[in-house]
mmCIF file of C-alpha atoms in Angstrom:
data_model
loop_
_atom_site.group_PDB
_atom_site.id
_atom_site.type_symbol
_atom_site.label_atom_id
_atom_site.label_comp_id
_atom_site.label_asym_id
_atom_site.label_seq_id
_atom_site.Cartn_x
_atom_site.Cartn_y
_atom_site.Cartn_z
ATOM 1 C CA UNK A 171 0.000 0.000 0.000
ATOM 2 C CA UNK A 172 2.918 2.238 -0.269
ATOM 3 C CA UNK A 173 2.922 5.040 -2.760
ATOM 4 C CA UNK A 174 -0.280 6.736 -1.667
ATOM 5 C CA UNK A 175 -0.183 10.327 -0.548
ATOM 6 C CA UNK A 176 -2.115 11.487 2.510
ATOM 7 C CA UNK A 177 -5.568 12.863 1.800
ATOM 8 C CA UNK A 178 -5.723 16.553 0.887
ATOM 9 C CA UNK A 179 -8.759 18.798 1.285
ATOM 10 C CA UNK A 180 -10.758 19.277 -1.886
ATOM 11 C CA UNK A 181 -10.256 22.529 -3.667
ATOM 12 C CA UNK A 182 -13.027 25.080 -3.243
ATOM 13 C CA UNK A 183 -14.086 23.794 0.173
ATOM 14 C CA UNK A 184 -13.047 25.192 3.518
ATOM 15 C CA UNK A 185 -11.776 22.734 6.104
ATOM 16 C CA UNK A 186 -14.405 21.433 8.533
ATOM 17 C CA UNK A 187 -14.939 23.538 11.631
ATOM 18 C CA UNK A 188 -16.674 22.501 14.866
ATOM 19 C CA UNK A 189 -20.283 23.634 15.102
ATOM 20 C CA UNK A 190 -20.831 26.741 17.185
ATOM 21 C CA UNK A 191 -22.922 26.511 20.350
ATOM 22 C CA UNK A 192 -21.955 22.905 21.087
ATOM 23 C CA UNK A 193 -19.361 21.901 23.625
ATOM 24 C CA UNK A 194 -16.935 19.195 22.640
ATOM 25 C CA UNK A 195 -17.945 15.693 23.685
ATOM 26 C CA UNK A 196 -16.844 14.671 27.181
ATOM 27 C CA UNK A 197 -16.670 11.150 28.562
ATOM 28 C CA UNK A 198 -19.665 10.239 30.730
ATOM 29 C CA UNK A 199 -19.004 10.331 34.467
ATOM 30 C CA UNK A 200 -19.723 7.343 36.653
ATOM 31 C CA UNK A 201 -18.739 4.752 34.051
ATOM 32 C CA UNK A 202 -15.469 2.876 34.087
ATOM 33 C CA UNK A 203 -13.592 2.648 30.792
ATOM 34 C CA UNK A 204 -14.034 -0.576 28.885
ATOM 35 C CA UNK A 205 -11.722 -3.367 29.985
ATOM 36 C CA UNK A 206 -10.739 -6.381 27.924
ATOM 37 C CA UNK A 207 -12.733 -9.447 28.898
ATOM 38 C CA UNK A 208 -10.750 -11.991 30.850
ATOM 39 C CA UNK A 209 -10.601 -15.609 29.850
ATOM 40 C CA UNK A 210 -10.471 -15.032 26.097
ATOM 41 C CA UNK A 211 -7.423 -15.655 23.937
ATOM 42 C CA UNK A 212 -6.123 -12.748 21.846
ATOM 43 C CA UNK A 213 -7.072 -12.669 18.189
ATOM 44 C CA UNK A 214 -4.742 -14.681 15.958
ATOM 45 C CA UNK A 215 -4.004 -13.745 12.347
ATOM 46 C CA UNK A 216 -5.761 -15.836 9.742
ATOM 47 C CA UNK A 217 -3.593 -18.463 8.118
ATOM 48 C CA UNK A 218 -2.626 -17.934 4.502
ATOM 49 C CA UNK A 219 -2.618 -14.128 4.693
ATOM 50 C CA UNK A 220 0.284 -11.849 5.353
ATOM 51 C CA UNK A 221 -0.121 -9.523 8.350
ATOM 52 C CA UNK A 222 -1.183 -6.000 7.458
ATOM 53 C CA UNK A 223 1.607 -3.472 7.151
ATOM 54 C CA UNK A 224 1.070 0.095 8.322
ATOM 55 C CA UNK A 225 1.253 2.844 5.779
ATOM 56 C CA UNK A 226 4.405 4.949 5.886
ATOM 57 C CA UNK A 227 3.981 7.885 8.261
ATOM 58 C CA UNK A 228 0.943 6.397 9.995
ATOM 59 C CA UNK A 229 0.642 4.270 13.075
ATOM 60 C CA UNK A 230 -0.793 0.731 13.045
ATOM 61 C CA UNK A 231 -4.345 2.047 13.276
ATOM 62 C CA UNK A 232 -3.993 4.321 10.225
ATOM 63 C CA UNK A 233 -3.986 7.673 12.066
ATOM 64 C CA UNK A 234 -0.935 9.894 11.878
ATOM 65 C CA UNK A 235 1.040 10.005 15.102
ATOM 66 C CA UNK A 236 -1.191 7.540 16.973
ATOM 67 C CA UNK A 237 0.466 4.725 18.799
ATOM 68 C CA UNK A 238 -1.918 2.412 20.710
ATOM 69 C CA UNK A 239 -0.773 1.074 24.052
ATOM 70 C CA UNK A 240 0.603 -2.439 23.974
ATOM 71 C CA UNK A 241 -2.041 -5.057 24.799
ATOM 72 C CA UNK A 242 -1.881 -6.433 28.311
ATOM 73 C CA UNK A 243 -2.941 -10.009 28.700
ATOM 74 C CA UNK A 244 -3.388 -11.707 32.057
ATOM 75 C CA UNK A 245 -0.531 -13.863 33.209
ATOM 76 C CA UNK A 246 -1.235 -17.276 34.687
ATOM 77 C CA UNK A 247 -4.606 -18.791 35.460
ATOM 78 C CA UNK A 248 -7.552 -16.415 35.384
ATOM 79 C CA UNK A 249 -10.937 -16.678 36.982
ATOM 80 C CA UNK A 250 -14.078 -16.473 34.906
ATOM 81 C CA UNK A 251 -15.752 -13.567 36.700
ATOM 82 C CA UNK A 252 -17.769 -10.784 35.190
ATOM 83 C CA UNK A 253 -18.958 -7.743 37.017
ATOM 84 C CA UNK A 254 -22.306 -6.405 36.023
ATOM 85 C CA UNK A 255 -24.932 -4.022 37.312
ATOM 86 C CA UNK A 256 -27.672 -6.299 36.051
ATOM 87 C CA UNK A 257 -30.157 -8.060 38.276
ATOM 88 C CA UNK A 258 -29.448 -11.714 38.936
ATOM 89 C CA UNK A 259 -32.429 -13.905 38.092
ATOM 90 C CA UNK A 260 -32.581 -17.192 39.919
ATOM 91 C CA UNK A 261 -33.976 -19.963 37.753
ATOM 92 C CA UNK A 262 -37.221 -21.702 38.491
ATOM 93 C CA UNK A 263 -40.867 -21.092 37.999
ATOM 94 C CA UNK A 264 -43.038 -19.242 40.468
ATOM 95 C CA UNK A 265 -45.116 -21.478 42.654
ATOM 96 C CA UNK A 266 -48.844 -21.452 42.177
ATOM 97 C CA UNK A 267 -50.892 -19.799 44.884
ATOM 98 C CA UNK A 268 -52.963 -22.324 46.740
ATOM 99 C CA UNK A 269 -56.335 -21.395 48.079
ATOM 100 C CA UNK A 270 -58.163 -23.637 50.472
ATOM 101 C CA UNK A 271 -61.904 -23.447 50.161
ATOM 102 C CA UNK A 272 -63.951 -24.932 52.931
ATOM 103 C CA UNK A 273 -67.318 -25.831 51.529
ATOM 104 C CA UNK A 274 -69.907 -26.596 54.129
ATOM 105 C CA UNK A 275 -72.887 -28.370 52.742
ATOM 106 C CA UNK A 276 -75.684 -26.827 54.676
ATOM 107 C CA UNK A 277 -78.233 -29.521 55.190
ATOM 108 C CA UNK A 278 -81.958 -29.046 54.915
ATOM 109 C CA UNK A 279 -82.457 -29.380 58.683
ATOM 110 C CA UNK A 280 -86.021 -30.626 58.122
ATOM 111 C CA UNK A 281 -87.117 -27.354 56.473
ATOM 112 C CA UNK A 282 -88.648 -29.169 53.484
ATOM 113 C CA UNK A 283 -90.507 -31.586 55.768
ATOM 114 C CA UNK A 284 -91.905 -28.658 57.745
ATOM 115 C CA UNK A 285 -93.142 -26.867 54.609
ATOM 116 C CA UNK A 286 -94.734 -30.032 53.135
ATOM 117 C CA UNK A 287 -96.502 -30.841 56.417
ATOM 118 C CA UNK A 288 -97.803 -27.292 56.657
ATOM 119 C CA UNK A 289 -99.284 -27.527 53.143
ATOM 120 C CA UNK A 290 -100.869 -30.930 53.919
ATOM 121 C CA UNK A 291 -102.359 -29.598 57.145
ATOM 122 C CA UNK A 292 -103.943 -26.664 55.321
ATOM 123 C CA UNK A 293 -105.281 -28.842 52.475
ATOM 124 C CA UNK A 294 -106.531 -31.722 54.648
ATOM 125 C CA UNK A 295 -108.090 -29.517 57.299
ATOM 126 C CA UNK A 296 -105.768 -30.320 60.182
ATOM 127 C CA UNK A 297 -105.589 -26.742 61.326
ATOM 128 C CA UNK A 298 -104.443 -27.696 64.775
ATOM 129 C CA UNK A 299 -101.206 -29.166 63.367
ATOM 130 C CA UNK A 300 -100.250 -25.706 62.126
ATOM 131 C CA UNK A 301 -99.453 -24.870 65.758
ATOM 132 C CA UNK A 302 -96.435 -27.201 65.384
ATOM 133 C CA UNK A 303 -95.482 -26.949 61.661
ATOM 134 C CA UNK A 304 -95.156 -23.145 61.503
ATOM 135 C CA UNK A 305 -92.728 -23.020 64.472
ATOM 136 C CA UNK A 306 -90.899 -25.994 62.876
ATOM 137 C CA UNK A 307 -90.325 -23.875 59.724
ATOM 138 C CA UNK A 308 -88.914 -21.012 61.817
ATOM 139 C CA UNK A 309 -86.611 -23.279 63.853
ATOM 140 C CA UNK A 310 -85.401 -25.194 60.738
ATOM 141 C CA UNK A 311 -84.526 -21.878 59.027
ATOM 142 C CA UNK A 312 -82.552 -20.787 62.107
ATOM 143 C CA UNK A 313 -80.739 -24.156 62.099
ATOM 144 C CA UNK A 314 -79.797 -23.653 58.427
ATOM 145 C CA UNK A 315 -78.430 -20.150 59.185
ATOM 146 C CA UNK A 316 -76.396 -21.447 62.145
ATOM 147 C CA UNK A 317 -74.931 -24.203 59.987
ATOM 148 C CA UNK A 318 -73.956 -21.688 57.284
ATOM 149 C CA UNK A 319 -72.262 -19.539 59.950
ATOM 150 C CA UNK A 320 -70.230 -22.533 61.131
ATOM 151 C CA UNK A 321 -72.037 -23.128 64.439
ATOM 152 C CA UNK A 322 -72.663 -26.845 63.997
ATOM 153 C CA UNK A 323 -73.706 -27.542 67.596
ATOM 154 C CA UNK A 324 -76.501 -24.936 67.596
ATOM 155 C CA UNK A 325 -77.597 -26.066 64.115
ATOM 156 C CA UNK A 326 -77.889 -29.684 65.261
ATOM 157 C CA UNK A 327 -79.891 -28.689 68.347
ATOM 158 C CA UNK A 328 -82.326 -26.547 66.331
ATOM 159 C CA UNK A 329 -82.687 -29.249 63.662
ATOM 160 C CA UNK A 330 -83.642 -31.740 66.364
ATOM 161 C CA UNK A 331 -86.254 -29.274 67.714
ATOM 162 C CA UNK A 332 -87.703 -28.857 64.181
ATOM 163 C CA UNK A 333 -87.874 -32.665 63.779
ATOM 164 C CA UNK A 334 -89.620 -33.004 67.133
ATOM 165 C CA UNK A 335 -92.189 -30.328 66.208
ATOM 166 C CA UNK A 336 -92.845 -32.085 62.861
ATOM 167 C CA UNK A 337 -93.374 -35.447 64.589
ATOM 168 C CA UNK A 338 -95.780 -33.837 67.077
ATOM 169 C CA UNK A 339 -97.656 -32.224 64.145
ATOM 170 C CA UNK A 340 -97.993 -35.586 62.345
ATOM 171 C CA UNK A 341 -99.161 -37.333 65.525
ATOM 172 C CA UNK A 342 -101.595 -34.521 66.243
ATOM 173 C CA UNK A 343 -102.894 -34.684 62.650
ATOM 174 C CA UNK A 344 -103.405 -38.474 62.800
ATOM 175 C CA UNK A 345 -105.055 -38.116 66.218
ATOM 176 C CA UNK A 346 -107.367 -35.470 64.770
ATOM 177 C CA UNK A 347 -108.260 -37.734 61.817
ATOM 178 C CA UNK A 348 -108.987 -40.637 64.189
ATOM 179 C CA UNK A 349 -111.119 -38.427 66.445
ATOM 180 C CA UNK A 350 -113.009 -37.062 63.427
ATOM 181 C CA UNK A 351 -113.525 -40.623 62.107
ATOM 182 C CA UNK A 352 -114.850 -41.827 65.460
ATOM 183 C CA UNK A 353 -117.139 -38.828 65.896
ATOM 184 C CA UNK A 354 -118.467 -39.206 62.343
ATOM 185 C CA UNK A 355 -119.073 -42.930 62.824
ATOM 186 C CA UNK A 356 -120.937 -42.376 66.104
ATOM 187 C CA UNK A 357 -123.064 -39.658 64.546
ATOM 188 C CA UNK A 358 -123.877 -41.906 61.567
ATOM 189 C CA UNK A 359 -124.856 -44.782 63.845
ATOM 190 C CA UNK A 360 -127.130 -42.562 65.886
ATOM 191 C CA UNK A 361 -128.948 -41.387 62.802
ATOM 192 C CA UNK A 362 -129.567 -44.980 61.727
ATOM 193 C CA UNK A 363 -131.063 -46.033 65.059
#
């Protein structure tokens, strides 16, 4: 590459001047200059090619008067450490959040039985049984609310009261039917005689 003259400014053009109003570039503060990475071998010339020769009057990088510092390579064994300001991410997947749901199956607590008996008492004319079935509905509803609130002991007690009231209503209804049957039979026999 010898025989080339250094570049000359083109005729008719003034040499480049720095722009006015701008300060020259300064290195950023707070950052360390770049360091060669440790643990890597220096670049080797490619086989089959002659090493590049600097142009006369220029340094190895091609700029007049520039001489780069000699490369410094670590001597002896080196550790493979890198310093970084990045966040270290530990591998693994996030664990799933577990939610425990306690589902209490609130029983009927004889509410349906109380409602059905109340309807039968109204339809069949056992009005006296309503004195037991209506309170049984109220107590069974309270037992259902206590069970939903988690008070199992009170719910069981109230459910037993509702069952007892329903049994009394059924017995009272059957007793009323038997009494009505006996009274009707006696009245029919008296009319025949």
